[in-house]
Amino acid sequence: MLSIIIPVYNEAKNISVMADALKSIVHHPFEIIFVDDGSTDETLQQVRLLANDNDNIKCISLSRNFGHQNALMAGMEFARGNEIITMDGDMQHPPSLIPEMLKLLHEGYDIVFTRRRNNENQSGFKKATANLFYRFLNVISDTKIEPNVADFKAFNHKVLSAILRFKERELFIRGIFSWIGFKSITIGFDVQPRHSGKTKYNFGSMMRLALKGTTSFGFKPLRLALMIGSLISLLAFGFAFFALIQYYNGNTVPGWASLIIAVMFLGGVQLLAIGLLGEYIASLFIEVKKRPLYLVKDLLNLDDENRK
Ligand code: UDP
Ligand code: MG
């Protein structure tokens, strides 16, 4: 069986369009698991309408908005298929690509990643920041994370059980997927315009995702802070030596400029390093609390025994 996992947050007008598109494309047994991520519009009612008529349309309704990554994890914990597809619920990920993805799974690939080929349907700002972020992430992390890879993926149950062994709270699923290995292939697709509604990723949530990706996939930033810190301390030491010589030679000038520059520069670097440490401590803090990733309010056509 194929499990299609779709996190939805305020996508009321997209639900039936998605379900219809999937039904017309996938011909073998499948279940659609909508994860209602605390929607405040009619999303849940729309899913309920479909679920009433069709046992294969299922829903996990979360108690509040837990974010796209956690919603995906909820879906994966309930998925029962031996093949799994995750996709967005706004028609930006074309269902027409699914047959090709399944074919590749049958040919022996464990994961089929997809990469956005065109970017016209994304704003220039988002493109630029995303690019920058992935470049940065690859510099600082030991795990290679491909840019432009979408949360539109197909994988088999081996990969699913690997993913479910990750118990970390600070989820960055894209990073996890490239960390686990397995035989994978990446295919390109054209992002479609959003069917209805607007994007839920604003600048703030993109920044949060970027920080998550940074702190959960590498210690290099900490090391970098340490290295810059050491270098600057060394320079400062040299400068002090130089200043002392000047002093004994009676060449001292008011020197306000150099002083203020040194103080500000050092202060800046220190703040940077401390801020960075703070980020790691914050994610440790979240990690040690071991809070649940999501809480379920309601299940449609599913029960708790389905949960892995
Ligand atoms: N989404 C979610 N929870 C959130 C934000 C988004 O489940 O807190 C879902 C959303 O409904 C959509 C998918 O995640 O199905 C991708 O979100 P969106 O289309 O807003 O992102 P974009 O395509 O603009 O990157
Ligand atoms: Mg979208």
mmCIF file of C-alpha atoms and ligand atoms in Angstrom:
data_model
loop_
_atom_site.group_PDB
_atom_site.id
_atom_site.type_symbol
_atom_site.label_atom_id
_atom_site.label_comp_id
_atom_site.label_asym_id
_atom_site.label_seq_id
_atom_site.Cartn_x
_atom_site.Cartn_y
_atom_site.Cartn_z
ATOM 1 C CA MET A 1 0.000 0.000 0.000
ATOM 2 C CA LEU A 2 1.015 3.594 -0.608
ATOM 3 C CA SER A 3 0.680 6.213 2.139
ATOM 4 C CA ILE A 4 0.489 9.821 1.016
ATOM 5 C CA ILE A 5 1.180 12.247 3.849
ATOM 6 C CA ILE A 6 0.006 15.827 3.450
ATOM 7 C CA PRO A 7 0.485 18.394 6.206
ATOM 8 C CA VAL A 8 -2.139 21.085 5.881
ATOM 9 C CA TYR A 9 -2.496 24.355 7.692
ATOM 10 C CA ASN A 10 -5.418 26.509 6.604
ATOM 11 C CA GLU A 11 -5.762 24.896 3.191
ATOM 12 C CA ALA A 12 -9.574 24.489 3.168
ATOM 13 C CA LYS A 13 -9.974 25.259 -0.537
ATOM 14 C CA ASN A 14 -7.190 22.880 -1.520
ATOM 15 C CA ILE A 15 -8.292 19.702 0.242
ATOM 16 C CA SER A 16 -10.796 18.310 -2.222
ATOM 17 C CA VAL A 17 -8.712 19.443 -5.196
ATOM 18 C CA MET A 18 -5.756 17.528 -3.803
ATOM 19 C CA ALA A 19 -7.774 14.418 -3.038
ATOM 20 C CA ASP A 20 -9.358 14.393 -6.511
ATOM 21 C CA ALA A 21 -6.032 14.872 -8.245
ATOM 22 C CA LEU A 22 -4.487 12.028 -6.263
ATOM 23 C CA LYS A 23 -7.421 9.696 -6.819
ATOM 24 C CA SER A 24 -7.231 10.184 -10.553
ATOM 25 C CA ILE A 25 -3.504 9.511 -10.690
ATOM 26 C CA VAL A 26 -2.775 6.739 -8.232
ATOM 27 C CA HIS A 27 -4.306 3.430 -9.204
ATOM 28 C CA HIS A 28 -3.123 0.973 -6.625
ATOM 29 C CA PRO A 29 -4.285 0.810 -3.004
ATOM 30 C CA PHE A 30 -3.420 3.942 -1.129
ATOM 31 C CA GLU A 31 -4.260 5.997 1.917
ATOM 32 C CA ILE A 32 -4.123 9.758 2.127
ATOM 33 C CA ILE A 33 -3.187 11.026 5.564
ATOM 34 C CA PHE A 34 -3.984 14.685 5.974
ATOM 35 C CA VAL A 35 -2.255 16.123 9.019
ATOM 36 C CA ASP A 36 -4.320 19.102 10.077
ATOM 37 C CA ASP A 37 -1.728 21.282 11.744
ATOM 38 C CA GLY A 38 -4.109 23.275 13.940
ATOM 39 C CA SER A 39 -5.931 24.993 11.084
ATOM 40 C CA THR A 40 -8.234 27.822 12.032
ATOM 41 C CA ASP A 41 -10.317 27.704 8.853
ATOM 42 C CA GLU A 42 -12.577 24.992 7.430
ATOM 43 C CA THR A 43 -9.740 22.597 6.643
ATOM 44 C CA LEU A 44 -10.763 19.944 9.163
ATOM 45 C CA GLN A 45 -14.424 20.082 8.086
ATOM 46 C CA GLN A 46 -13.362 19.649 4.470
ATOM 47 C CA VAL A 47 -11.237 16.630 5.330
ATOM 48 C CA ARG A 48 -14.060 15.200 7.449
ATOM 49 C CA LEU A 49 -16.460 15.418 4.501
ATOM 50 C CA LEU A 50 -14.081 13.349 2.393
ATOM 51 C CA ALA A 51 -13.180 10.950 5.194
ATOM 52 C CA ASN A 52 -16.838 10.156 5.859
ATOM 53 C CA ASP A 53 -17.260 8.766 2.348
ATOM 54 C CA ASN A 54 -13.887 7.172 1.945
ATOM 55 C CA ASP A 55 -12.013 5.073 4.507
ATOM 56 C CA ASN A 56 -8.751 5.610 2.681
ATOM 57 C CA ILE A 57 -8.815 9.312 3.432
ATOM 58 C CA LYS A 58 -7.522 9.742 6.940
ATOM 59 C CA CYS A 59 -6.775 12.630 9.167
ATOM 60 C CA ILE A 60 -4.650 13.392 12.176
ATOM 61 C CA SER A 61 -5.865 16.603 13.672
ATOM 62 C CA LEU A 62 -3.228 18.199 15.891
ATOM 63 C CA SER A 63 -4.214 20.109 19.010
ATOM 64 C CA ARG A 64 -2.584 23.299 17.737
ATOM 65 C CA ASN A 65 -0.179 24.495 15.083
ATOM 66 C CA PHE A 66 3.052 22.533 15.593
ATOM 67 C CA GLY A 67 4.700 23.470 12.314
ATOM 68 C CA HIS A 68 5.173 21.728 9.020
ATOM 69 C CA GLN A 69 8.101 19.514 10.137
ATOM 70 C CA ASN A 70 6.326 18.158 13.193
ATOM 71 C CA ALA A 71 3.147 17.609 11.189
ATOM 72 C CA LEU A 72 5.157 15.533 8.714
ATOM 73 C CA MET A 73 6.536 13.466 11.582
ATOM 74 C CA ALA A 74 3.014 12.866 12.912
ATOM 75 C CA GLY A 75 1.963 11.631 9.480
ATOM 76 C CA MET A 76 4.953 9.322 9.263
ATOM 77 C CA GLU A 77 4.208 7.786 12.655
ATOM 78 C CA PHE A 78 0.743 6.841 11.481
ATOM 79 C CA ALA A 79 1.590 5.750 7.944
ATOM 80 C CA ARG A 80 1.059 2.048 7.312
ATOM 81 C CA GLY A 81 2.091 1.729 3.688
ATOM 82 C CA ASN A 82 5.260 0.051 2.527
ATOM 83 C CA GLU A 83 5.724 3.062 0.270
ATOM 84 C CA ILE A 84 5.356 6.594 1.532
ATOM 85 C CA ILE A 85 5.033 9.929 -0.199
ATOM 86 C CA THR A 86 5.152 13.283 1.537
ATOM 87 C CA MET A 87 3.898 16.375 -0.242
ATOM 88 C CA ASP A 88 2.462 19.841 0.341
ATOM 89 C CA GLY A 89 -1.264 20.376 0.356
ATOM 90 C CA ASP A 90 -1.416 23.342 -1.972
ATOM 91 C CA MET A 91 -0.895 21.668 -5.374
ATOM 92 C CA GLN A 92 2.582 23.132 -5.687
ATOM 93 C CA HIS A 93 3.916 19.596 -5.774
ATOM 94 C CA PRO A 94 2.402 18.098 -8.934
ATOM 95 C CA PRO A 95 0.640 14.773 -8.248
ATOM 96 C CA SER A 96 1.434 13.845 -11.848
ATOM 97 C CA LEU A 97 5.007 13.149 -10.763
ATOM 98 C CA ILE A 98 3.914 10.346 -8.426
ATOM 99 C CA PRO A 99 3.878 7.480 -10.959
ATOM 100 C CA GLU A 100 7.474 8.231 -11.915
ATOM 101 C CA MET A 101 8.504 8.370 -8.246
ATOM 102 C CA LEU A 102 6.860 5.017 -7.570
ATOM 103 C CA LYS A 103 8.511 3.497 -10.612
ATOM 104 C CA LEU A 104 11.921 4.492 -9.269
ATOM 105 C CA LEU A 105 11.087 2.941 -5.895
ATOM 106 C CA HIS A 106 10.162 -0.280 -7.661
ATOM 107 C CA GLU A 107 13.454 -0.171 -9.536
ATOM 108 C CA GLY A 108 15.223 -0.440 -6.216
ATOM 109 C CA TYR A 109 15.779 3.085 -4.962
ATOM 110 C CA ASP A 110 14.986 3.590 -1.287
ATOM 111 C CA ILE A 111 14.380 7.335 -1.495
ATOM 112 C CA VAL A 112 13.277 9.507 -4.400
ATOM 113 C CA PHE A 113 14.025 13.170 -3.717
ATOM 114 C CA THR A 114 12.654 15.930 -5.875
ATOM 115 C CA ARG A 115 14.295 19.185 -6.737
ATOM 116 C CA ARG A 116 12.561 22.361 -7.884
ATOM 117 C CA ARG A 117 13.575 23.018 -11.441
ATOM 118 C CA ASN A 118 11.891 26.357 -11.918
ATOM 119 C CA ASN A 119 11.440 29.004 -9.354
ATOM 120 C CA GLU A 120 9.059 31.422 -11.025
ATOM 121 C CA ASN A 121 6.382 30.704 -8.497
ATOM 122 C CA GLN A 122 8.574 31.707 -5.614
ATOM 123 C CA SER A 123 9.393 35.271 -4.748
ATOM 124 C CA GLY A 124 12.892 36.509 -5.589
ATOM 125 C CA PHE A 125 13.520 37.237 -1.956
ATOM 126 C CA LYS A 126 12.663 33.713 -0.903
ATOM 127 C CA LYS A 127 14.843 32.244 -3.634
ATOM 128 C CA ALA A 128 17.808 34.370 -2.619
ATOM 129 C CA THR A 129 17.499 33.676 1.099
ATOM 130 C CA ALA A 130 16.974 29.956 0.550
ATOM 131 C CA ASN A 131 20.039 29.781 -1.656
ATOM 132 C CA LEU A 132 22.139 31.631 0.850
ATOM 133 C CA PHE A 133 20.906 29.400 3.638
ATOM 134 C CA TYR A 134 21.773 26.164 1.870
ATOM 135 C CA ARG A 135 25.191 27.422 0.913
ATOM 136 C CA PHE A 136 25.814 28.383 4.535
ATOM 137 C CA LEU A 137 24.448 25.078 5.817
ATOM 138 C CA ASN A 138 26.771 23.098 3.604
ATOM 139 C CA VAL A 139 29.779 25.089 4.761
ATOM 140 C CA ILE A 140 29.049 24.537 8.421
ATOM 141 C CA SER A 141 27.702 21.002 8.448
ATOM 142 C CA ASP A 142 29.302 17.645 7.866
ATOM 143 C CA THR A 143 26.212 16.300 6.150
ATOM 144 C CA LYS A 144 25.632 17.463 2.602
ATOM 145 C CA ILE A 145 22.233 19.037 2.205
ATOM 146 C CA GLU A 146 21.111 19.676 -1.337
ATOM 147 C CA PRO A 147 19.644 23.078 -2.113
ATOM 148 C CA ASN A 148 16.226 23.363 -3.671
ATOM 149 C CA VAL A 149 15.171 19.922 -2.521
ATOM 150 C CA ALA A 150 11.477 19.980 -1.797
ATOM 151 C CA ASP A 151 9.550 18.224 0.941
ATOM 152 C CA PHE A 152 8.086 16.173 -1.886
ATOM 153 C CA LYS A 153 9.609 12.718 -1.516
ATOM 154 C CA ALA A 154 8.897 9.057 -1.934
ATOM 155 C CA PHE A 155 10.526 6.393 0.193
ATOM 156 C CA ASN A 156 10.005 2.851 1.379
ATOM 157 C CA HIS A 157 9.287 1.379 4.807
ATOM 158 C CA LYS A 158 12.988 0.778 5.531
ATOM 159 C CA VAL A 159 13.595 4.501 5.299
ATOM 160 C CA LEU A 160 10.458 5.213 7.275
ATOM 161 C CA SER A 161 11.593 3.110 10.197
ATOM 162 C CA ALA A 162 15.016 4.756 10.057
ATOM 163 C CA ILE A 163 13.414 8.201 10.216
ATOM 164 C CA LEU A 164 11.158 7.187 13.077
ATOM 165 C CA ARG A 165 14.179 6.270 15.160
ATOM 166 C CA PHE A 166 15.125 9.933 15.352
ATOM 167 C CA LYS A 167 13.829 11.150 18.630
ATOM 168 C CA GLU A 168 15.105 14.686 18.437
ATOM 169 C CA ARG A 169 12.735 17.545 19.158
ATOM 170 C CA GLU A 170 14.434 20.124 16.978
ATOM 171 C CA LEU A 171 13.393 18.588 13.736
ATOM 172 C CA PHE A 172 15.025 19.386 10.464
ATOM 173 C CA ILE A 173 13.716 16.620 8.275
ATOM 174 C CA ARG A 174 15.668 17.577 5.172
ATOM 175 C CA GLY A 175 18.892 17.231 7.108
ATOM 176 C CA ILE A 176 17.861 13.908 8.595
ATOM 177 C CA PHE A 177 17.034 12.530 5.168
ATOM 178 C CA SER A 178 20.504 13.263 3.863
ATOM 179 C CA TRP A 179 22.121 11.958 7.055
ATOM 180 C CA ILE A 180 20.554 8.488 6.958
ATOM 181 C CA GLY A 181 22.093 7.352 3.692
ATOM 182 C CA PHE A 182 20.274 4.628 1.654
ATOM 183 C CA LYS A 183 20.116 4.403 -2.104
ATOM 184 C CA SER A 184 18.563 7.560 -3.417
ATOM 185 C CA ILE A 185 17.916 9.479 -6.600
ATOM 186 C CA THR A 186 16.839 13.052 -7.205
ATOM 187 C CA ILE A 187 14.444 14.048 -9.958
ATOM 188 C CA GLY A 188 13.467 17.530 -11.043
ATOM 189 C CA PHE A 189 9.991 18.981 -11.145
ATOM 190 C CA ASP A 190 8.356 22.294 -11.949
ATOM 191 C CA VAL A 191 6.782 24.002 -8.981
ATOM 192 C CA GLN A 192 3.181 24.840 -9.720
ATOM 193 C CA PRO A 193 1.455 27.973 -8.522
ATOM 194 C CA ARG A 194 -0.400 27.600 -5.261
ATOM 195 C CA HIS A 195 -3.977 26.488 -5.952
ATOM 196 C CA SER A 196 -5.520 28.685 -3.291
ATOM 197 C CA GLY A 197 -4.552 30.542 -0.136
ATOM 198 C CA LYS A 198 -1.149 31.951 0.648
ATOM 199 C CA THR A 199 2.196 30.694 1.875
ATOM 200 C CA LYS A 200 2.627 30.067 5.597
ATOM 201 C CA TYR A 201 6.356 30.519 5.498
ATOM 202 C CA ASN A 202 7.167 34.112 6.277
ATOM 203 C CA PHE A 203 10.567 35.589 6.989
ATOM 204 C CA GLY A 204 10.369 34.662 10.673
ATOM 205 C CA SER A 205 9.545 31.016 10.124
ATOM 206 C CA MET A 206 12.221 30.723 7.424
ATOM 207 C CA MET A 207 14.769 32.103 9.884
ATOM 208 C CA ARG A 208 13.652 29.638 12.547
ATOM 209 C CA LEU A 209 13.962 26.754 10.120
ATOM 210 C CA ALA A 210 17.404 28.000 9.098
ATOM 211 C CA LEU A 211 18.579 28.123 12.711
ATOM 212 C CA LYS A 212 17.190 24.656 13.359
ATOM 213 C CA GLY A 213 19.083 23.381 10.356
ATOM 214 C CA THR A 214 22.239 25.104 11.559
ATOM 215 C CA THR A 215 22.316 23.919 15.136
ATOM 216 C CA SER A 216 21.072 20.414 14.466
ATOM 217 C CA PHE A 217 23.584 19.634 11.736
ATOM 218 C CA GLY A 218 27.027 20.689 12.773
ATOM 219 C CA PHE A 219 29.353 22.018 15.366
ATOM 220 C CA LYS A 220 31.447 23.962 12.905
ATOM 221 C CA PRO A 221 29.939 27.353 13.856
ATOM 222 C CA LEU A 222 31.080 26.816 17.435
ATOM 223 C CA ARG A 223 34.515 25.889 16.237
ATOM 224 C CA LEU A 224 34.552 28.888 13.899
ATOM 225 C CA ALA A 225 33.676 31.215 16.773
ATOM 226 C CA LEU A 226 36.506 29.711 18.753
ATOM 227 C CA MET A 227 38.956 30.139 15.885
ATOM 228 C CA ILE A 228 38.011 33.744 15.157
ATOM 229 C CA GLY A 229 38.134 34.430 18.879
ATOM 230 C CA SER A 230 41.626 32.972 19.201
ATOM 231 C CA LEU A 231 42.881 34.836 16.162
ATOM 232 C CA ILE A 232 41.604 38.145 17.433
ATOM 233 C CA SER A 233 43.013 37.541 20.910
ATOM 234 C CA LEU A 234 46.384 36.876 19.328
ATOM 235 C CA LEU A 235 46.154 40.060 17.293
ATOM 236 C CA ALA A 236 45.136 42.000 20.383
ATOM 237 C CA PHE A 237 48.138 40.580 22.222
ATOM 238 C CA GLY A 238 50.444 41.714 19.437
ATOM 239 C CA PHE A 239 48.823 45.093 19.425
ATOM 240 C CA ALA A 240 49.328 45.440 23.186
ATOM 241 C CA PHE A 241 53.020 44.655 22.751
ATOM 242 C CA PHE A 242 53.288 47.285 20.031
ATOM 243 C CA ALA A 243 51.463 49.840 22.174
ATOM 244 C CA LEU A 244 53.804 49.211 25.115
ATOM 245 C CA ILE A 245 56.874 49.771 22.968
ATOM 246 C CA GLN A 246 55.369 52.987 21.676
ATOM 247 C CA TYR A 247 54.625 54.030 25.227
ATOM 248 C CA TYR A 248 58.196 53.491 26.425
ATOM 249 C CA ASN A 249 59.506 55.311 23.384
ATOM 250 C CA GLY A 250 57.372 58.250 24.377
ATOM 251 C CA ASN A 251 55.419 58.169 21.153
ATOM 252 C CA THR A 252 51.992 57.790 22.711
ATOM 253 C CA VAL A 253 49.263 59.778 21.098
ATOM 254 C CA PRO A 254 45.734 60.067 22.454
ATOM 255 C CA GLY A 255 44.931 56.896 20.461
ATOM 256 C CA TRP A 256 41.269 57.128 21.048
ATOM 257 C CA ALA A 257 40.391 55.823 17.581
ATOM 258 C CA SER A 258 42.398 52.631 17.783
ATOM 259 C CA LEU A 259 41.125 52.004 21.289
ATOM 260 C CA ILE A 260 37.494 52.387 20.458
ATOM 261 C CA ILE A 261 37.860 50.272 17.333
ATOM 262 C CA ALA A 262 39.546 47.483 19.258
ATOM 263 C CA VAL A 263 36.960 47.566 22.019
ATOM 264 C CA MET A 264 34.054 47.545 19.640
ATOM 265 C CA PHE A 265 35.495 44.872 17.446
ATOM 266 C CA LEU A 266 36.244 42.584 20.340
ATOM 267 C CA GLY A 267 32.883 43.271 21.915
ATOM 268 C CA GLY A 268 31.218 42.403 18.634
ATOM 269 C CA VAL A 269 33.064 39.174 18.172
ATOM 270 C CA GLN A 270 32.372 38.151 21.734
ATOM 271 C CA LEU A 271 28.694 38.845 21.387
ATOM 272 C CA LEU A 272 28.642 36.840 18.193
ATOM 273 C CA ALA A 273 30.262 33.865 19.835
ATOM 274 C CA ILE A 274 28.023 34.101 22.874
ATOM 275 C CA GLY A 275 24.948 34.358 20.696
ATOM 276 C CA LEU A 276 26.019 31.285 18.846
ATOM 277 C CA LEU A 277 26.561 29.390 22.071
ATOM 278 C CA GLY A 278 23.142 30.556 23.135
ATOM 279 C CA GLU A 279 21.617 28.989 20.040
ATOM 280 C CA TYR A 280 23.143 25.640 20.854
ATOM 281 C CA ILE A 281 22.146 25.883 24.479
ATOM 282 C CA ALA A 282 18.601 26.732 23.433
ATOM 283 C CA SER A 283 18.394 23.643 21.280
ATOM 284 C CA LEU A 284 19.894 21.526 24.069
ATOM 285 C CA PHE A 285 17.272 22.979 26.370
ATOM 286 C CA ILE A 286 14.502 21.979 24.016
ATOM 287 C CA GLU A 287 16.085 18.580 23.473
ATOM 288 C CA VAL A 288 16.458 17.660 27.156
ATOM 289 C CA LYS A 289 12.880 18.572 27.953
ATOM 290 C CA LYS A 290 11.774 15.734 25.662
ATOM 291 C CA ARG A 291 8.432 17.274 25.005
ATOM 292 C CA PRO A 292 6.176 15.531 22.540
ATOM 293 C CA LEU A 293 6.593 16.688 18.963
ATOM 294 C CA TYR A 294 2.882 17.057 18.500
ATOM 295 C CA LEU A 295 -0.379 16.266 20.255
ATOM 296 C CA VAL A 296 -3.348 14.684 18.585
ATOM 297 C CA LYS A 297 -6.774 16.173 19.097
ATOM 298 C CA ASP A 298 -8.749 13.958 16.769
ATOM 299 C CA LEU A 299 -8.245 11.027 14.443
ATOM 300 C CA LEU A 300 -10.398 10.271 11.397
ATOM 301 C CA ASN A 301 -10.304 6.740 9.946
ATOM 302 C CA LEU A 302 -7.270 6.043 12.115
ATOM 303 C CA ASP A 303 -6.770 4.870 15.650
ATOM 304 C CA ASP A 304 -3.991 4.988 18.156
ATOM 305 C CA GLU A 305 -2.900 1.449 17.357
ATOM 306 C CA ASN A 306 -1.832 2.648 13.928
ATOM 307 C CA ARG A 307 0.805 4.774 15.540
ATOM 308 C CA LYS A 308 4.349 3.471 15.402
HETATM 309 N N1 UDP B 1 2.090 23.813 6.671
HETATM 310 C C1 UDP B 1 1.811 23.168 7.876
HETATM 311 N N2 UDP B 1 2.055 23.825 9.048
HETATM 312 C C2 UDP B 1 2.590 25.084 9.084
HETATM 313 C C3 UDP B 1 2.913 25.699 7.859
HETATM 314 C C4 UDP B 1 2.660 25.038 6.663
HETATM 315 O O1 UDP B 1 1.344 22.043 7.893
HETATM 316 O O2 UDP B 1 2.787 25.608 10.175
HETATM 317 C C5 UDP B 1 1.824 23.111 5.407
HETATM 318 C C6 UDP B 1 1.024 23.912 4.402
HETATM 319 O O3 UDP B 1 -0.363 23.770 4.609
HETATM 320 C C7 UDP B 1 1.462 23.292 3.074
HETATM 321 C C8 UDP B 1 2.906 22.930 3.347
HETATM 322 O O4 UDP B 1 3.040 22.862 4.767
HETATM 323 O O5 UDP B 1 0.729 22.127 2.777
HETATM 324 C C9 UDP B 1 3.880 23.907 2.765
HETATM 325 O O6 UDP B 1 3.590 25.203 3.200
HETATM 326 P P1 UDP B 1 3.524 26.454 2.227
HETATM 327 O O7 UDP B 1 2.858 26.100 0.942
HETATM 328 O O8 UDP B 1 2.912 27.566 3.006
HETATM 329 O O9 UDP B 1 5.082 26.731 2.012
HETATM 330 P P2 UDP B 1 5.805 27.144 0.635
HETATM 331 O O10 UDP B 1 5.307 26.213 -0.439
HETATM 332 O O11 UDP B 1 5.413 28.541 0.385
HETATM 333 O O12 UDP B 1 7.259 26.958 0.945
HETATM 334 MG MG MG B 2 3.419 25.884 -0.922
#
